[in-house]
Short mmCIF file of C-alpha atoms in Angstrom, two decimals:
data_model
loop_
_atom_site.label_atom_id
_atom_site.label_comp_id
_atom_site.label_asym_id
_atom_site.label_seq_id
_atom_site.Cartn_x
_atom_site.Cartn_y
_atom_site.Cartn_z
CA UNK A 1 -9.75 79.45 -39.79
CA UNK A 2 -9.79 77.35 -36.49
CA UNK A 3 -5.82 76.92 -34.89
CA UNK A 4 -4.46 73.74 -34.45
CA UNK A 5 -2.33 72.82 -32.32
CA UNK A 6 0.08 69.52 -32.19
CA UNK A 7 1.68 67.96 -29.43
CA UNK A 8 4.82 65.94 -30.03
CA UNK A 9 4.91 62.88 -27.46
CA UNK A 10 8.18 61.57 -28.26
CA UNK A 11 8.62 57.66 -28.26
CA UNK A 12 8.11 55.93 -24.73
CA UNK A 13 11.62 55.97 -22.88
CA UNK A 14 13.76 57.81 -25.44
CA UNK A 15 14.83 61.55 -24.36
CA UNK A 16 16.81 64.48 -26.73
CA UNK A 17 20.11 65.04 -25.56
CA UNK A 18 19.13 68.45 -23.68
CA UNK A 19 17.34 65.86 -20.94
CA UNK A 20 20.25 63.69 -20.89
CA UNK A 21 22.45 66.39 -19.90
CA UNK A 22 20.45 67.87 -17.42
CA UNK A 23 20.15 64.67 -15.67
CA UNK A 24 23.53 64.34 -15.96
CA UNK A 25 23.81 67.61 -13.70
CA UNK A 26 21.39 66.19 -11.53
CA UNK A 27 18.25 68.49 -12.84
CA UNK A 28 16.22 65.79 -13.90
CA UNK A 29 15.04 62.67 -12.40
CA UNK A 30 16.66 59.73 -13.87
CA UNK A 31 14.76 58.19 -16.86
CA UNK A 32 12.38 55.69 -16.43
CA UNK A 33 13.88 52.57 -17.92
CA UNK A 34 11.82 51.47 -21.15
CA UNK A 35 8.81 49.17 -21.04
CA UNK A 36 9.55 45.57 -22.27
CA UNK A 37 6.86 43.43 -22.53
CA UNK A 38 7.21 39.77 -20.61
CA UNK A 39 8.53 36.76 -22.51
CA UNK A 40 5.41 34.96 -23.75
CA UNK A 41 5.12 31.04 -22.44
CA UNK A 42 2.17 29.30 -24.84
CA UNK A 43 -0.39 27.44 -22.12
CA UNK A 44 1.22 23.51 -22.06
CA UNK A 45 -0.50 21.18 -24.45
CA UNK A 46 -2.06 18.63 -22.16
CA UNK A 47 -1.20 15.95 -25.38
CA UNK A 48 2.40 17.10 -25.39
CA UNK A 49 2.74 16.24 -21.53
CA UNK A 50 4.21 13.18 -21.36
CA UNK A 51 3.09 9.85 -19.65
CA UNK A 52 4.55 8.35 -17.34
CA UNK A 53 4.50 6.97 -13.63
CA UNK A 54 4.19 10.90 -12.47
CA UNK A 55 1.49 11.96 -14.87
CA UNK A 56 -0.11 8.55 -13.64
CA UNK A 57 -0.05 9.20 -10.07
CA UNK A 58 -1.39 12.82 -10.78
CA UNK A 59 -5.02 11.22 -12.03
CA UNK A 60 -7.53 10.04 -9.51
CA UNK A 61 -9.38 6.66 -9.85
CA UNK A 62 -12.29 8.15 -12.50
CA UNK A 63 -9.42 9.73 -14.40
CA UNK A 64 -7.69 6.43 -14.51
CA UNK A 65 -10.74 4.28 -15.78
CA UNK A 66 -10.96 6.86 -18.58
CA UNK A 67 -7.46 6.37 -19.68
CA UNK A 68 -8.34 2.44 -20.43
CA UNK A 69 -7.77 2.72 -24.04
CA UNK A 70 -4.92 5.21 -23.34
CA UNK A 71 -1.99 2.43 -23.15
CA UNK A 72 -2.70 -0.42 -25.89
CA UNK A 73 1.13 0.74 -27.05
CA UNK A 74 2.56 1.08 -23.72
CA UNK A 75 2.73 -2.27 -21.59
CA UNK A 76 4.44 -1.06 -18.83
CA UNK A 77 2.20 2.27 -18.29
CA UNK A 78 -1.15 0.39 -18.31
CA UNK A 79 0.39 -2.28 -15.93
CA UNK A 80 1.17 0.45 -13.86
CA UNK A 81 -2.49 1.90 -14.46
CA UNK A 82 -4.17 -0.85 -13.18
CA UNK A 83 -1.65 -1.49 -10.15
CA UNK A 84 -3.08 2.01 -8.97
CA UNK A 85 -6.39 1.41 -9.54
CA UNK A 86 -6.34 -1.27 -7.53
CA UNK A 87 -4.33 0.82 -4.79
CA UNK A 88 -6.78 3.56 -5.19
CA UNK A 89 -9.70 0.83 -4.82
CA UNK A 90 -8.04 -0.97 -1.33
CA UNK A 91 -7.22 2.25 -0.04
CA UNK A 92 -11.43 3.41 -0.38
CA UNK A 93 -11.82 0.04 1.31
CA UNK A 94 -9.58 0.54 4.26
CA UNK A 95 -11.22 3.97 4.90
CA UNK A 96 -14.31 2.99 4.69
CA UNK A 97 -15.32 3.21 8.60
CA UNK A 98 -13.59 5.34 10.62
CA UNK A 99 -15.91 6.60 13.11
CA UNK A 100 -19.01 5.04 15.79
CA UNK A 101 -22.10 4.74 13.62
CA UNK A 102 -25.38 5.10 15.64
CA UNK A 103 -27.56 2.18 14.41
CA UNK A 104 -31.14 1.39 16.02
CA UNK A 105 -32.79 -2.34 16.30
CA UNK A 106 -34.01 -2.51 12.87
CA UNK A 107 -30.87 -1.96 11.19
CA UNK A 108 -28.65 -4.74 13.55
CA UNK A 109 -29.12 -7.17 11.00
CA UNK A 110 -27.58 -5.59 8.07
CA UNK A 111 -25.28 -3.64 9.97
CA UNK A 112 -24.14 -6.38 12.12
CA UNK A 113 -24.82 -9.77 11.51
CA UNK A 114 -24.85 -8.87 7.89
CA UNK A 115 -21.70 -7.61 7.79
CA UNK A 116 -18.87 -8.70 5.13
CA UNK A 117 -16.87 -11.58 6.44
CA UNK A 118 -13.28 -9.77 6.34
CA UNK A 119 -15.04 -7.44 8.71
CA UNK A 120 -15.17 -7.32 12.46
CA UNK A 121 -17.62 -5.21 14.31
CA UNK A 122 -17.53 -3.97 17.30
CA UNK A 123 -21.13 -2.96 19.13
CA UNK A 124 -21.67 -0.76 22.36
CA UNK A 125 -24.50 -1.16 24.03
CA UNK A 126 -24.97 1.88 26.11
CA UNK A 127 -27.45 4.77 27.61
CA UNK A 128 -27.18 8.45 27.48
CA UNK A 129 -26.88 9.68 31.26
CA UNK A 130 -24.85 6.72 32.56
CA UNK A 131 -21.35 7.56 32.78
CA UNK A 132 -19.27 4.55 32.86
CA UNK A 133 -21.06 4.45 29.15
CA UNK A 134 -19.23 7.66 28.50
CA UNK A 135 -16.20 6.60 29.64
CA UNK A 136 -16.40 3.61 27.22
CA UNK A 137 -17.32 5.48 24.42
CA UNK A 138 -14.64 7.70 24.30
CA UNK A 139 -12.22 4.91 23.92
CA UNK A 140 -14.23 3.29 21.44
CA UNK A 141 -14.16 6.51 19.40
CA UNK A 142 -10.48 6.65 19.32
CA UNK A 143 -10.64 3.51 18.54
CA UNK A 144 -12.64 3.38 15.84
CA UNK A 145 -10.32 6.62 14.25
CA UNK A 146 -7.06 4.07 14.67
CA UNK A 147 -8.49 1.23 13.26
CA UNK A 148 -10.73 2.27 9.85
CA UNK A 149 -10.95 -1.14 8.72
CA UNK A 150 -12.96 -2.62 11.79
CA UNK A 151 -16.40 -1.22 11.86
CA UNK A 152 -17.67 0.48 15.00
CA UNK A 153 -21.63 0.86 15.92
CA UNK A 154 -23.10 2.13 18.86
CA UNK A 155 -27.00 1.40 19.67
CA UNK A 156 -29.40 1.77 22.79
CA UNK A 157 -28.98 -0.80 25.18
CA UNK A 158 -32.89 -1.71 25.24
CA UNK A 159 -33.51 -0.94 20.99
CA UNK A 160 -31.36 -4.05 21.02
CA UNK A 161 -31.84 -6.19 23.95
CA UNK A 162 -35.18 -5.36 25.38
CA UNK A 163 -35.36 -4.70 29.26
CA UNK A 164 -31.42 -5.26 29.55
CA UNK A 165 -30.35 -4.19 32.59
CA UNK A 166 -28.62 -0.82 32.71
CA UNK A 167 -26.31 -2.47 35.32
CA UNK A 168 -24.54 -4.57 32.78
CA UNK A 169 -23.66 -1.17 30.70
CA UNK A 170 -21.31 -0.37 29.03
CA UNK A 171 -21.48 -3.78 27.12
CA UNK A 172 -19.61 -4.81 23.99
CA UNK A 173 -20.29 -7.26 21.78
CA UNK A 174 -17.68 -8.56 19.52
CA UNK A 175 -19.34 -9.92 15.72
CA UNK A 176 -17.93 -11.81 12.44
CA UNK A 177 -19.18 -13.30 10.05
CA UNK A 178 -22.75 -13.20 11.78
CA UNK A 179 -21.42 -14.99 14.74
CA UNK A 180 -20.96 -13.13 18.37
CA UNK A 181 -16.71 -13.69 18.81
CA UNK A 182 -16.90 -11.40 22.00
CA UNK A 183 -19.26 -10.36 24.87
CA UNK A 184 -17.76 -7.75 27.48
CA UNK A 185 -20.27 -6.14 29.91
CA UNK A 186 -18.87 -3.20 32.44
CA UNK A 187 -15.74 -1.84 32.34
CA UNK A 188 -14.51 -3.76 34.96
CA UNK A 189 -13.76 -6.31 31.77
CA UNK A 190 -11.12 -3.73 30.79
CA UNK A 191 -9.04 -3.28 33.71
CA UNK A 192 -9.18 -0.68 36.90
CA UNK A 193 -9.35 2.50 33.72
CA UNK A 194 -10.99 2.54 30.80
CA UNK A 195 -8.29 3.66 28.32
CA UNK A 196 -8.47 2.95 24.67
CA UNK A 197 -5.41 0.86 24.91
CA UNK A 198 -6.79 -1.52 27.29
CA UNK A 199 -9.83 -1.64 25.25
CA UNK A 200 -7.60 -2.45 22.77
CA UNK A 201 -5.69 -4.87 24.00
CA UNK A 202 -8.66 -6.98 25.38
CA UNK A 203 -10.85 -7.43 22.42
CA UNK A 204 -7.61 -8.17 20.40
CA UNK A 205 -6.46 -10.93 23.12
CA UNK A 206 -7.59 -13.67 20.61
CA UNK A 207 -9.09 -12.78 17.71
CA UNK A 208 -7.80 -9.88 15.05
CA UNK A 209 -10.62 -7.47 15.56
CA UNK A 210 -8.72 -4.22 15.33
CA UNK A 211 -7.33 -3.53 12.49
CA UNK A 212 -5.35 -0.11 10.84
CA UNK A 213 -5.95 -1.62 7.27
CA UNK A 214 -2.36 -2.47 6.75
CA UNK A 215 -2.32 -5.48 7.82
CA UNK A 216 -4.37 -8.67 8.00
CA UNK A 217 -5.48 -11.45 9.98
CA UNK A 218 -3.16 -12.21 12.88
CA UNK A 219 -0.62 -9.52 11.80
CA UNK A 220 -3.33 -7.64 12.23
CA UNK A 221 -3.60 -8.50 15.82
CA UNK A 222 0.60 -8.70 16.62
CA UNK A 223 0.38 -4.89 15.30
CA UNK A 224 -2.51 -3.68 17.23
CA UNK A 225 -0.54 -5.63 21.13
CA UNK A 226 3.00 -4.43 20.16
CA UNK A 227 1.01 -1.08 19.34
CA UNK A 228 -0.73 -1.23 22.44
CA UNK A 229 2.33 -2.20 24.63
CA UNK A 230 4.83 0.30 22.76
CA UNK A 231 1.84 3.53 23.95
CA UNK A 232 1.98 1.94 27.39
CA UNK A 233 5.95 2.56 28.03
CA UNK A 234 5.96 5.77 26.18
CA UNK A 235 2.94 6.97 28.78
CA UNK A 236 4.60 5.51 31.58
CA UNK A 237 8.09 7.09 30.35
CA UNK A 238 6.21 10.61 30.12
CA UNK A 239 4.29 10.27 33.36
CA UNK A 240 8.06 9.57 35.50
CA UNK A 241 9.49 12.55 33.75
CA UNK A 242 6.90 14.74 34.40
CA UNK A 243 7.13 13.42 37.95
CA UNK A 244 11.25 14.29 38.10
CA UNK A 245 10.10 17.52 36.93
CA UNK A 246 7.79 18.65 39.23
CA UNK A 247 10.24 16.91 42.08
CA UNK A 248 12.96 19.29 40.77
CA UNK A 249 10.80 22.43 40.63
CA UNK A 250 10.08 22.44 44.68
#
């Protein structure tokens, strides 16, 4: 006959009272406490959320033209549904630059004179190599980073004006509504430095060509000045106090 043997295993956390008075004499560890499961929280019923400007604002523009149907009871909520659509939609259109794009003579026409009428280009003629071209460009690229809702393009001097003269480089040529608003050749146009501010505040002289988006027209152009104006007594704020500094130091 085989010999069994049984193990007792006592209920997890419970002790006899032999244990609990040999820990109370300090010759058993203390008792682990018992095991209690965590609270359970059902996942949230994405119906039972409610709606409102929050939940709204949460959805991105797809999202939003799903929810069309969403709001026949609810006035207010699809008012507010198409007011940010049509923030989501104005937003895509002020972002829709943002950089120099390389164009090459075949593509001026729909790039340029092509171009949307609420949109001013700006055009650099330049060549690799020459470095008051380099200079220029690295304005225009800041540029073109402040101001996402004017469209910058850079192309070959000679791709779009055959045998122009590299003399007359940098150039910039100023376009709306496929009609040439500016023509700028050197940077002697743009004062003793090229800076992006004085870039700046020469192509916006008469015309709104810069523009941040936020503004339009000739608010456009007041912005970009006062903008232009405000960097210009910070820099020349920062330039006498590092001056006082380095007077102070010797």
């Amino acid at each position: 006959m085989a010999d069994y043997h049984f193990v007792y295993k006592d209920v997890e956390g419970s002790s006899t009272q032999w244990d609990d008075i040999q820990r109370k004499l300090g010759n058993l560890p203390p008792k682990d406490p018992a095991f209690k499961p965590p609270p359970f929280t059902p996942n949230p019923d994405p119906h039972s959320i409610p709606k409102d400007k929050d939940w709204i604002d949460s959805k991105n523009e797809d999202e939003l033209q799903d929810l069309e149907d969403d709001f026949d009871d609810d006035r207010f909520l699809e008012e507010y549904r198409k007011k940010r659509l049509a923030e989501m939609k104005e937003t895509a259109k002020i972002l829709r630059f943002g950089s120099v794009v390389p164009i090459s003579g075949s593509d001026f026409i729909r790039e340029v004179s092509q171009a949307p009428s609420d949109v001013w280009v700006v055009v650099i003629l330049y060549k690799e190599g020459i470095s008051d071209c380099g200079l220029m460009m690295q304005s225009i690229e800041e540029l073109a980073v402040r101001y996402p809702a004017t469209k910058f393009v850079k192309i070959i001097s000679t791709d779009c004006i055959p045998n122009y003269p590299d003399r007359n480089l940098p150039t910039l040529l100023v376009y709306n509504n496929g009609a040439v608003k500016g023509n700028y050749v050197g940077l002697h146009s743009f004062g003793r430095r090229c800076t992006p501010e004085g870039v700046a505040f020469v192509l916006c002289q008469s015309d709104p060509v810069l523009n941040d988006g936020h503004s339009t027209n000739e608010k456009s152009r007041e912005a970009v000045i006062a903008g232009v104006q405000k960097r210009f007594i910070e820099k020349i704020v920062a330039d006498h106090e590092e001056d006082d500094g380095g007077s102070s130091s010797d």
